[in-house]
Coordinates of N, CA and C in Angstrom, one line a residue:
M745 N 0.9 -238.8 165.3 CA 1.0 -237.6 164.3 C 0.1 -238.2 163.1
K746 N -0.7 -237.2 162.8 CA -1.5 -237.5 161.5 C -0.7 -237.6 160.2
L747 N -1.3 -238.3 159.0 CA -0.7 -238.5 157.9 C -0.2 -237.1 157.2
G748 N -1.1 -235.9 157.3 CA -0.7 -234.7 156.7 C 0.6 -234.1 157.6
Q749 N 0.7 -234.2 158.9 CA 1.9 -233.8 159.6 C 3.0 -234.7 159.2
K750 N 2.9 -235.9 159.1 CA 4.1 -236.9 158.8 C 4.6 -236.3 157.2
L751 N 3.6 -236.2 156.4 CA 4.1 -235.8 155.1 C 4.5 -234.4 155.1
R752 N 4.2 -233.4 156.0 CA 4.6 -232.0 156.0 C 6.1 -232.1 156.4
K753 N 6.4 -233.1 157.7 CA 7.8 -233.1 158.1 C 8.8 -233.8 157.1
I754 N 8.4 -234.7 156.4 CA 9.1 -235.3 155.3 C 9.7 -234.3 154.1
A755 N 8.5 -233.5 153.9 CA 8.8 -232.6 152.7 C 9.7 -231.5 153.2
H756 N 9.5 -230.9 154.4 CA 10.2 -230.0 155.1 C 11.7 -230.5 155.2
D757 N 11.9 -231.8 155.6 CA 13.4 -232.2 155.8 C 14.0 -232.2 154.5
L758 N 13.2 -232.9 153.5 CA 14.0 -233.0 152.1 C 14.1 -231.7 151.6
F759 N 13.4 -230.9 151.7 CA 13.5 -229.5 150.9 C 14.8 -228.7 151.6
F760 N 14.7 -228.8 153.0 CA 16.0 -228.1 153.5 C 17.1 -228.6 153.5
Q761 N 17.2 -229.9 153.2 CA 18.5 -230.7 153.0 C 19.0 -230.4 151.5
N762 N 18.1 -230.5 150.6 CA 18.5 -230.1 149.4 C 18.3 -229.0 148.4
A763 N 17.7 -228.1 149.2 CA 17.6 -226.6 148.5 C 18.7 -225.8 148.5
S764 N 18.8 -225.2 147.3 CA 19.9 -223.9 147.2 C 19.4 -222.9 148.1
D765 N 20.4 -221.8 148.2 CA 20.2 -220.7 149.0 C 19.0 -220.0 148.3
K766 N 19.1 -219.9 147.0 CA 17.9 -218.9 146.4 C 16.5 -219.8 146.8
Q767 N 16.5 -221.0 146.8 CA 15.3 -221.5 147.0 C 14.7 -221.4 148.5
I768 N 15.7 -221.6 149.4 CA 15.5 -221.2 150.7 C 14.9 -219.7 150.9
E769 N 15.5 -218.8 150.3 CA 15.4 -217.6 150.3 C 13.8 -217.1 149.7
F770 N 13.3 -218.1 149.1 CA 12.2 -217.9 148.3 C 11.1 -218.3 149.1
T771 N 11.4 -219.3 149.9 CA 10.3 -219.9 150.7 C 10.2 -219.3 151.9
L772 N 11.1 -218.3 152.2 CA 11.1 -217.6 153.6 C 11.8 -218.5 154.6
T773 N 12.2 -217.9 155.7 CA 12.7 -218.7 156.9 C 11.6 -218.5 158.0
C774 N 11.8 -219.6 158.7 CA 10.8 -219.7 160.0 C 10.7 -218.3 160.6
R775 N 11.8 -217.6 160.9 CA 11.9 -216.5 161.4 C 11.1 -215.3 160.7
D776 N 11.2 -215.3 159.3 CA 10.4 -214.4 158.7 C 8.8 -214.4 158.9
V777 N 8.5 -215.9 158.7 CA 7.0 -216.2 158.9 C 6.6 -216.0 160.3
T778 N 7.2 -216.2 161.3 CA 6.9 -216.0 162.8 C 6.7 -214.7 163.0
S779 N 7.6 -213.8 162.6 CA 7.6 -212.2 162.4 C 6.4 -211.8 161.9
A780 N 6.0 -212.3 160.6 CA 4.9 -211.7 160.1 C 3.7 -212.0 160.8
I781 N 3.6 -213.4 161.3 CA 2.3 -213.8 162.1 C 2.3 -212.8 163.6
D782 N 3.2 -212.7 164.0 CA 3.3 -211.8 165.3 C 2.9 -210.5 165.2
L783 N 3.3 -209.9 163.9 CA 3.1 -208.5 163.8 C 1.9 -208.1 163.1
R784 N 1.2 -209.4 162.8 CA -0.2 -209.5 161.9 C 0.1 -208.7 160.4
H785 N 1.2 -208.8 159.9 CA 1.6 -208.6 158.6 C 1.1 -209.5 157.6
S786 N 0.2 -209.1 156.9 CA -0.2 -210.2 155.8 C 0.6 -209.7 154.6
P787 N 1.1 -210.8 154.0 CA 1.9 -210.5 152.5 C 0.8 -209.8 151.8
K788 N 1.5 -208.7 150.8 CA 0.9 -207.8 150.1 C 0.7 -208.3 148.8
S789 N 1.9 -208.6 148.1 CA 1.8 -209.0 146.7 C 1.4 -210.5 146.6
I790 N 0.9 -211.0 145.4 CA 0.8 -212.4 145.3 C 1.9 -213.3 145.4
S791 N 3.2 -212.8 145.0 CA 4.1 -213.7 145.1 C 4.6 -213.9 146.6
D792 N 4.5 -212.9 147.4 CA 4.7 -212.8 149.0 C 3.6 -213.9 149.5
K793 N 2.5 -213.8 149.1 CA 1.4 -214.6 149.8 C 1.9 -216.2 149.3
F794 N 2.2 -216.2 148.1 CA 2.3 -218.0 147.7 C 3.9 -218.0 148.6
R795 N 4.8 -217.3 148.6 CA 5.9 -217.9 149.3 C 5.6 -218.1 150.9
F796 N 4.7 -217.1 151.5 CA 4.2 -217.4 152.8 C 3.5 -218.8 152.9
W797 N 2.5 -219.0 152.0 CA 1.7 -220.2 151.9 C 2.5 -221.4 151.6
V798 N 3.5 -221.4 150.9 CA 4.5 -222.6 150.5 C 5.3 -222.9 151.9
H799 N 5.7 -221.9 152.7 CA 6.5 -222.2 153.9 C 5.3 -222.9 154.9
L800 N 4.2 -222.3 155.1 CA 3.2 -222.9 156.1 C 3.0 -224.3 155.8
N801 N 3.1 -224.8 154.5 CA 2.7 -226.1 153.9 C 3.8 -227.0 154.1
I802 N 5.2 -226.3 154.4 CA 6.1 -227.4 154.4 C 6.7 -227.3 155.9
C803 N 6.3 -226.5 156.7 CA 6.9 -226.5 158.2 C 5.7 -226.6 159.0
Q804 N 5.6 -227.9 159.8 CA 4.7 -228.1 160.6 C 4.9 -227.1 161.8
A805 N 5.9 -226.6 162.3 CA 6.1 -225.7 163.5 C 5.5 -224.3 163.4
C806 N 5.8 -223.9 162.0 CA 5.3 -222.8 161.7 C 3.6 -222.6 161.6
R807 N 3.1 -223.8 161.0 CA 1.8 -224.0 160.8 C 1.1 -224.1 162.2
N808 N 1.7 -224.8 163.2 CA 1.1 -224.8 164.5 C 1.2 -223.5 165.0
Y809 N 2.2 -222.8 164.9 CA 2.3 -221.4 165.5 C 1.2 -220.4 164.9
H810 N 1.0 -220.5 163.4 CA -0.1 -220.0 163.1 C -1.3 -220.2 163.5
N811 N -1.6 -221.5 163.7 CA -2.9 -221.8 164.1 C -3.4 -221.5 165.6
V812 N -2.1 -221.6 166.5 CA -2.4 -221.1 167.9 C -2.5 -219.5 167.8
S813 N -1.8 -218.8 167.1 CA -1.9 -217.3 166.9 C -3.3 -217.0 166.6
T814 N -3.5 -217.8 165.6 CA -5.1 -217.4 164.9 C -6.2 -217.5 166.1
A815 N -5.9 -218.8 166.6 CA -7.1 -219.2 167.6 C -7.1 -218.2 168.9
F816 N -5.8 -217.9 169.4 CA -5.8 -217.0 170.5 C -6.5 -215.5 170.1
S817 N -6.1 -215.2 169.0 CA -6.6 -213.8 168.5 C -8.1 -213.6 168.5
K818 N -8.6 -214.9 167.9 CA -10.0 -214.9 167.6 C -10.7 -215.0 169.2
A819 N -10.0 -215.7 170.0 CA -10.8 -215.9 171.4 C -10.7 -214.5 172.1
L820 N -9.6 -213.8 171.8 CA -9.5 -212.4 172.4 C -10.5 -211.4 171.8
R821 N -10.7 -211.6 170.6 CA -11.8 -210.7 170.0 C -13.0 -211.0 170.3
R822 N -13.4 -212.3 170.8 CA -14.8 -212.6 171.2 C -15.0 -211.9 172.5
N823 N -14.0 -211.9 173.5 CA -14.1 -211.5 174.8 C -12.8 -210.8 175.2
P824 N -12.7 -209.5 174.8 CA -11.5 -208.9 175.2 C -11.2 -208.5 176.7
S825 N -12.2 -208.7 177.6 CA -11.9 -208.3 179.1 C -11.7 -209.4 179.8
Q826 N -10.8 -210.3 179.3 CA -10.5 -211.6 179.9 C -9.8 -211.4 181.4
D827 N -9.8 -212.2 182.3 CA -9.0 -212.2 183.5 C -7.7 -212.9 183.3
P828 N -6.7 -212.5 183.8 CA -5.3 -213.3 183.5 C -5.4 -214.6 183.8
E829 N -6.1 -215.2 184.8 CA -6.4 -216.7 185.0 C -6.9 -217.3 184.0
R830 N -8.0 -216.7 183.4 CA -8.5 -217.1 182.1 C -7.8 -217.4 181.0
L831 N -7.0 -216.4 180.9 CA -6.0 -216.3 179.7 C -5.1 -217.2 179.8
D832 N -4.5 -217.7 181.1 CA -3.7 -218.5 181.2 C -4.1 -220.0 181.0
L833 N -5.3 -220.2 181.3 CA -6.0 -221.7 180.9 C -6.3 -221.5 179.6
M834 N -6.6 -220.5 178.9 CA -6.8 -220.5 177.6 C -5.4 -220.7 176.7
T835 N -4.4 -220.4 177.2 CA -3.1 -220.5 176.7 C -2.7 -222.0 176.6
K836 N -2.9 -222.6 177.9 CA -2.3 -224.0 178.1 C -3.3 -224.9 177.1
A837 N -4.6 -224.5 177.1 CA -5.5 -225.4 176.3 C -5.1 -225.4 174.8
L838 N -4.8 -224.2 174.3 CA -4.1 -223.9 172.9 C -2.8 -224.6 172.7
L839 N -2.0 -224.5 173.6 CA -0.5 -225.4 173.6 C -0.9 -226.8 173.6
E840 N -1.7 -227.4 174.5 CA -2.1 -228.8 174.3 C -2.6 -229.3 173.0
K841 N -3.3 -228.3 172.4 CA -4.0 -228.7 171.2 C -3.2 -228.6 170.0
Y842 N -2.2 -227.6 169.8 CA -1.4 -227.4 168.8 C 0.0 -227.6 169.1
G843 N 0.4 -227.5 170.3 CA 1.9 -227.8 170.5 C 2.3 -229.2 170.2
K844 N 3.6 -229.1 170.0 CA 4.5 -230.5 169.7 C 4.5 -231.5 170.9
S845 N 4.0 -232.6 170.7 CA 4.2 -233.7 171.7 C 4.8 -234.9 171.4
D846 N 5.4 -235.5 172.4 CA 6.3 -236.5 172.0 C 5.6 -237.8 172.1
K847 N 4.1 -237.5 172.6 CA 3.4 -238.8 172.6 C 3.0 -239.1 171.1
K848 N 2.8 -240.4 171.0 CA 2.4 -241.0 169.5 C 0.9 -241.0 169.5
K849 N 0.3 -240.6 168.5 CA -1.0 -240.4 168.4 C -1.6 -241.5 167.4

Protein backbone atom coordinates (compact mmCIF):
# COMPACT_ATOMS: atom_id res chain seq x y z
CA MET A 1 0.00 0.00 0.00
CA LYS A 2 1.36 3.40 -0.95
CA LEU A 3 1.79 6.19 1.57
CA GLY A 4 -1.11 8.22 0.16
CA GLN A 5 -3.41 5.22 0.42
CA LYS A 6 -2.33 4.58 4.02
CA LEU A 7 -2.93 8.20 4.97
CA ARG A 8 -6.31 8.19 3.24
CA LYS A 9 -7.35 5.05 5.17
CA ILE A 10 -6.28 6.61 8.48
CA ALA A 11 -8.14 9.84 7.66
CA HIS A 12 -11.23 7.88 6.62
CA ASP A 13 -11.30 5.76 9.77
CA LEU A 14 -10.66 8.72 12.08
CA PHE A 15 -13.24 10.88 10.38
CA PHE A 16 -16.07 8.34 10.39
CA GLN A 17 -15.36 7.26 13.97
CA ASN A 18 -15.45 10.82 15.30
CA ALA A 19 -17.73 12.74 12.94
CA SER A 20 -21.17 13.97 13.84
CA ASP A 21 -24.18 13.16 11.68
CA LYS A 22 -24.02 16.63 10.12
CA GLN A 23 -20.36 16.20 9.21
CA ILE A 24 -21.05 12.82 7.63
CA GLU A 25 -23.97 14.28 5.71
CA PHE A 26 -21.71 17.10 4.50
CA THR A 27 -19.04 14.77 3.12
CA LEU A 28 -21.60 12.55 1.38
CA THR A 29 -21.89 8.81 1.76
CA CYS A 30 -20.19 6.21 -0.39
CA ARG A 31 -23.60 5.41 -1.87
CA ASP A 32 -24.08 9.06 -2.93
CA VAL A 33 -20.62 9.25 -4.47
CA THR A 34 -20.81 5.94 -6.36
CA SER A 35 -24.29 6.84 -7.63
CA ALA A 36 -22.97 10.13 -8.97
CA ILE A 37 -20.06 8.30 -10.61
CA ASP A 38 -22.31 5.64 -12.16
CA LEU A 39 -24.87 8.13 -13.43
CA ARG A 40 -22.16 10.53 -14.65
CA HIS A 41 -23.70 13.33 -12.59
CA SER A 42 -21.03 15.89 -11.97
CA PRO A 43 -21.75 18.15 -9.01
CA LYS A 44 -23.24 21.47 -10.09
CA SER A 45 -22.51 23.90 -7.28
CA ILE A 46 -19.14 24.72 -5.80
CA SER A 47 -20.17 23.33 -2.42
CA ASP A 48 -21.32 20.04 -4.00
CA LYS A 49 -18.04 19.78 -5.91
CA PHE A 50 -16.14 20.38 -2.67
CA ARG A 51 -18.18 17.76 -0.81
CA PHE A 52 -17.55 15.23 -3.60
CA TRP A 53 -13.81 16.08 -3.60
CA VAL A 54 -13.59 15.73 0.19
CA HIS A 55 -15.18 12.30 0.07
CA LEU A 56 -12.86 11.10 -2.70
CA ASN A 57 -9.90 12.31 -0.69
CA ILE A 58 -10.79 10.44 2.48
CA CYS A 59 -12.27 7.26 0.98
CA GLN A 60 -9.84 5.00 -0.89
CA ALA A 61 -12.62 2.65 -2.03
CA CYS A 62 -14.53 5.47 -3.74
CA ARG A 63 -11.32 6.83 -5.23
CA ASN A 64 -10.56 3.38 -6.68
CA TYR A 65 -14.11 3.12 -8.02
CA HIS A 66 -13.82 6.57 -9.60
CA ASN A 67 -10.46 5.69 -11.19
CA VAL A 68 -11.75 2.40 -12.64
CA SER A 69 -14.92 4.02 -13.93
CA THR A 70 -13.00 6.88 -15.54
CA ALA A 71 -10.43 4.57 -17.14
CA PHE A 72 -13.14 2.25 -18.44
CA SER A 73 -15.12 5.17 -19.92
CA LYS A 74 -12.01 6.53 -21.65
CA ALA A 75 -11.21 3.10 -23.08
CA LEU A 76 -14.74 2.71 -24.41
CA ARG A 77 -14.70 6.18 -25.97
CA ARG A 78 -11.46 5.37 -27.78
CA ASN A 79 -12.93 2.25 -29.36
CA PRO A 80 -16.68 1.79 -28.82
CA SER A 81 -16.96 -1.35 -30.97
CA GLN A 82 -15.13 -3.67 -28.58
CA ASP A 83 -15.94 -7.37 -28.64
CA PRO A 84 -17.17 -8.89 -25.35
CA GLU A 85 -14.01 -10.96 -24.78
CA ARG A 86 -11.82 -7.87 -25.10
CA LEU A 87 -14.08 -5.96 -22.69
CA ASP A 88 -13.73 -8.79 -20.14
CA LEU A 89 -9.93 -8.66 -20.45
CA MET A 90 -9.96 -4.88 -20.09
CA THR A 91 -12.21 -5.12 -17.02
CA LYS A 92 -9.92 -7.69 -15.40
CA ALA A 93 -6.86 -5.54 -16.12
CA LEU A 94 -8.52 -2.47 -14.56
CA LEU A 95 -9.60 -4.46 -11.50
CA GLU A 96 -6.06 -5.77 -11.04
CA LYS A 97 -4.69 -2.25 -11.29
CA TYR A 98 -7.21 -0.46 -9.07
CA GLY A 99 -8.92 -3.21 -7.09
CA LYS A 100 -8.24 -3.88 -3.45
CA SER A 101 -5.60 -6.50 -2.88
CA ASP A 102 -4.55 -8.36 0.21
CA LYS A 103 -0.98 -8.45 -1.04
CA LYS A 104 1.45 -6.02 0.58
CA LYS A 105 3.23 -3.77 -1.89
